[in-house]
């Protein structure tokens, strides 16, 4: 380090060199005297943590042994042990639909429900003649629509007639 500090110019020398250059630029053109050579650039400081390309590198640890196939290495993991089968503690209960129905619903209610579902399914079956699904739906909706219209149509017509009379009455009064 002491060799480097003796070769480097001091701050005063650098400032003097700058003043001299500035004064030469301001002075009238005179025969140019040879300028002193620029100071040599300082040598870089080498730190210990910088890796030099000539430094040896510690080899990395070898991975698990690989099986070689030609020039390709193939990793072969250790086989996992097969799981051991343990039977369930008790077998699941067997579902018996008739048993559940008998316990939840009495025999008379069960037969009445079955009869109702049977008549519903026979009513909804498509007849074999040329009727379409649209025809069947129309037949089923006709009584429902008739009932709704009987209940609501007079009120709807009355409301609309009153609105129209009011509109006409306002038109004549203007």
CSV table of C-alpha atoms in Angstrom, one decimal:
chain,number,residue,atom,x,y,z
A,1,UNK,CA,0.0,0.0,0.0
A,2,UNK,CA,2.8,2.4,0.7
A,3,UNK,CA,4.1,1.9,-2.8
A,4,UNK,CA,0.8,2.9,-4.3
A,5,UNK,CA,0.4,6.0,-2.1
A,6,UNK,CA,3.9,7.3,-3.2
A,7,UNK,CA,3.0,7.0,-6.9
A,8,UNK,CA,-0.4,8.7,-6.7
A,9,UNK,CA,-0.4,12.5,-7.0
A,10,UNK,CA,-1.6,14.4,-4.0
A,11,UNK,CA,-4.6,16.6,-4.0
A,12,UNK,CA,-2.5,19.7,-4.1
A,13,UNK,CA,-0.7,18.4,-7.2
A,14,UNK,CA,-4.0,17.7,-8.9
A,15,UNK,CA,-5.3,21.2,-8.2
A,16,UNK,CA,-2.1,22.8,-9.4
A,17,UNK,CA,-2.4,20.8,-12.6
A,18,UNK,CA,-6.0,22.0,-13.1
A,19,UNK,CA,-5.1,25.7,-12.4
A,20,UNK,CA,-2.2,25.4,-14.9
A,21,UNK,CA,-4.5,24.0,-17.6
A,22,UNK,CA,-7.1,26.7,-17.1
A,23,UNK,CA,-4.5,29.5,-17.2
A,24,UNK,CA,-3.1,28.1,-20.4
A,25,UNK,CA,-6.5,28.1,-22.0
A,26,UNK,CA,-7.1,31.8,-20.9
A,27,UNK,CA,-3.6,33.0,-22.0
A,28,UNK,CA,-3.0,34.2,-25.6
A,29,UNK,CA,-1.7,31.7,-27.9
A,30,UNK,CA,2.0,31.2,-27.3
A,31,UNK,CA,4.2,28.6,-28.5
A,32,UNK,CA,2.9,25.6,-26.8
A,33,UNK,CA,5.2,24.2,-24.2
A,34,UNK,CA,5.2,20.5,-23.8
A,35,UNK,CA,2.6,19.6,-21.2
A,36,UNK,CA,3.6,17.3,-18.5
A,37,UNK,CA,2.5,13.8,-19.1
A,38,UNK,CA,-0.8,12.9,-17.3
A,39,UNK,CA,-0.4,11.1,-14.1
A,40,UNK,CA,-0.6,7.4,-14.4
A,41,UNK,CA,-4.0,5.9,-13.5
A,42,UNK,CA,-4.0,4.4,-10.0
A,43,UNK,CA,-3.9,0.7,-9.8
A,44,UNK,CA,-7.1,-1.1,-8.7
A,45,UNK,CA,-7.3,-2.3,-5.2
A,46,UNK,CA,-7.8,-6.0,-5.1
A,47,UNK,CA,-10.1,-7.2,-2.3
A,48,UNK,CA,-10.1,-10.6,-0.8
A,49,UNK,CA,-13.7,-11.5,-1.7
A,50,UNK,CA,-13.2,-11.0,-5.4
A,51,UNK,CA,-13.0,-14.4,-7.2
A,52,UNK,CA,-10.0,-14.7,-9.5
A,53,UNK,CA,-10.4,-17.0,-12.4
A,54,UNK,CA,-7.2,-18.7,-11.4
A,55,UNK,CA,-8.5,-19.5,-7.9
A,56,UNK,CA,-9.4,-23.2,-7.4
A,57,UNK,CA,-13.1,-23.9,-6.7
A,58,UNK,CA,-14.2,-26.6,-4.3
A,59,UNK,CA,-16.1,-29.4,-6.1
A,60,UNK,CA,-19.8,-29.8,-5.4
A,61,UNK,CA,-20.8,-32.9,-3.6
A,62,UNK,CA,-21.9,-35.8,-5.9
A,63,UNK,CA,-25.6,-36.4,-6.1
A,64,UNK,CA,-27.1,-39.8,-5.6
A,65,UNK,CA,-25.7,-42.3,-8.0
A,66,UNK,CA,-27.4,-42.2,-11.4
A,67,UNK,CA,-27.9,-45.1,-13.8
A,68,UNK,CA,-26.3,-44.4,-17.1
A,69,UNK,CA,-28.0,-45.2,-20.4
A,70,UNK,CA,-25.6,-44.4,-23.2
A,71,UNK,CA,-24.3,-40.9,-22.5
A,72,UNK,CA,-27.5,-39.9,-20.5
A,73,UNK,CA,-27.6,-40.2,-16.7
A,74,UNK,CA,-31.0,-41.4,-15.4
A,75,UNK,CA,-32.1,-40.7,-11.8
A,76,UNK,CA,-33.6,-43.8,-10.2
A,77,UNK,CA,-35.5,-42.9,-6.9
A,78,UNK,CA,-35.9,-45.4,-4.2
A,79,UNK,CA,-39.2,-47.3,-4.5
A,80,UNK,CA,-41.7,-46.3,-1.9
A,81,UNK,CA,-43.1,-49.2,0.2
A,82,UNK,CA,-46.5,-50.4,-0.9
A,83,UNK,CA,-49.4,-49.3,1.5
A,84,UNK,CA,-50.7,-52.0,3.7
A,85,UNK,CA,-54.4,-52.7,3.4
A,86,UNK,CA,-56.4,-52.6,6.6
A,87,UNK,CA,-60.0,-53.7,6.3
A,88,UNK,CA,-62.7,-51.5,7.8
A,89,UNK,CA,-63.6,-52.2,11.4
A,90,UNK,CA,-67.3,-53.0,10.6
A,91,UNK,CA,-69.0,-53.5,7.2
A,92,UNK,CA,-71.3,-50.7,6.2
A,93,UNK,CA,-75.0,-51.3,6.7
A,94,UNK,CA,-77.0,-52.7,3.8
A,95,UNK,CA,-79.7,-50.3,2.6
A,96,UNK,CA,-83.1,-51.9,2.2
A,97,UNK,CA,-85.6,-49.4,0.7
A,98,UNK,CA,-88.7,-51.4,1.7
A,99,UNK,CA,-87.5,-51.5,5.3
A,100,UNK,CA,-87.0,-47.7,5.4
A,101,UNK,CA,-90.4,-47.0,3.8
A,102,UNK,CA,-92.1,-49.3,6.3
A,103,UNK,CA,-90.4,-47.5,9.2
A,104,UNK,CA,-91.1,-44.0,8.0
A,105,UNK,CA,-94.6,-44.3,6.5
A,106,UNK,CA,-97.5,-46.6,7.3
A,107,UNK,CA,-98.8,-49.1,4.8
A,108,UNK,CA,-102.0,-47.1,4.0
A,109,UNK,CA,-100.1,-43.9,3.3
A,110,UNK,CA,-97.5,-45.8,1.3
A,111,UNK,CA,-100.1,-47.4,-1.0
A,112,UNK,CA,-102.0,-44.1,-1.4
A,113,UNK,CA,-98.8,-42.3,-2.5
A,114,UNK,CA,-98.0,-45.1,-4.9
A,115,UNK,CA,-101.5,-45.0,-6.3
A,116,UNK,CA,-101.2,-41.2,-6.8
A,117,UNK,CA,-97.9,-41.5,-8.5
A,118,UNK,CA,-99.2,-44.2,-10.8
A,119,UNK,CA,-102.2,-42.2,-11.9
A,120,UNK,CA,-99.9,-39.1,-12.5
A,121,UNK,CA,-97.5,-41.1,-14.6
A,122,UNK,CA,-100.3,-42.7,-16.7
A,123,UNK,CA,-101.9,-39.2,-17.3
A,124,UNK,CA,-98.6,-37.9,-18.5
A,125,UNK,CA,-97.8,-40.7,-20.9
A,126,UNK,CA,-97.9,-39.6,-24.5
A,127,UNK,CA,-100.7,-41.3,-26.3
A,128,UNK,CA,-99.8,-43.3,-29.4
A,129,UNK,CA,-102.0,-41.3,-31.7
A,130,UNK,CA,-100.5,-38.2,-33.5
A,131,UNK,CA,-100.6,-35.9,-30.5
A,132,UNK,CA,-97.5,-34.0,-29.7
A,133,UNK,CA,-96.1,-32.8,-26.4
A,134,UNK,CA,-97.4,-29.4,-27.1
A,135,UNK,CA,-100.9,-30.8,-27.4
A,136,UNK,CA,-100.6,-32.6,-24.0
A,137,UNK,CA,-99.3,-29.4,-22.3
A,138,UNK,CA,-102.1,-27.4,-23.8
A,139,UNK,CA,-104.7,-29.8,-22.5
A,140,UNK,CA,-103.1,-29.7,-19.0
A,141,UNK,CA,-102.8,-25.9,-18.9
A,142,UNK,CA,-106.3,-25.1,-20.3
A,143,UNK,CA,-108.2,-25.6,-17.0
A,144,UNK,CA,-105.5,-23.6,-15.1
A,145,UNK,CA,-105.6,-20.7,-17.5
A,146,UNK,CA,-109.4,-20.7,-17.5
A,147,UNK,CA,-109.5,-20.5,-13.7
A,148,UNK,CA,-106.9,-17.6,-13.6
A,149,UNK,CA,-108.8,-15.6,-16.3
A,150,UNK,CA,-112.1,-16.1,-14.5
A,151,UNK,CA,-110.5,-14.6,-11.3
A,152,UNK,CA,-108.4,-11.7,-12.9
A,153,UNK,CA,-109.8,-10.7,-16.3
A,154,UNK,CA,-112.8,-8.6,-15.1
A,155,UNK,CA,-110.5,-6.5,-12.8
A,156,UNK,CA,-107.9,-6.1,-15.6
A,157,UNK,CA,-110.5,-5.0,-18.2
A,158,UNK,CA,-112.1,-2.6,-15.7
A,159,UNK,CA,-108.8,-0.9,-14.9
A,160,UNK,CA,-107.9,-0.5,-18.6
A,161,UNK,CA,-111.3,1.0,-19.5
A,162,UNK,CA,-111.1,3.5,-16.6
A,163,UNK,CA,-107.6,4.6,-17.8
A,164,UNK,CA,-108.8,5.0,-21.4
A,165,UNK,CA,-111.9,7.1,-20.2
A,166,UNK,CA,-109.6,9.3,-18.2
A,167,UNK,CA,-107.3,9.8,-21.2
A,168,UNK,CA,-110.2,10.8,-23.5
A,169,UNK,CA,-111.7,13.1,-20.8
A,170,UNK,CA,-108.4,15.0,-20.5
A,171,UNK,CA,-108.2,15.4,-24.2
A,172,UNK,CA,-111.6,17.1,-24.5
A,173,UNK,CA,-111.1,19.4,-21.6
A,174,UNK,CA,-108.1,21.0,-23.1
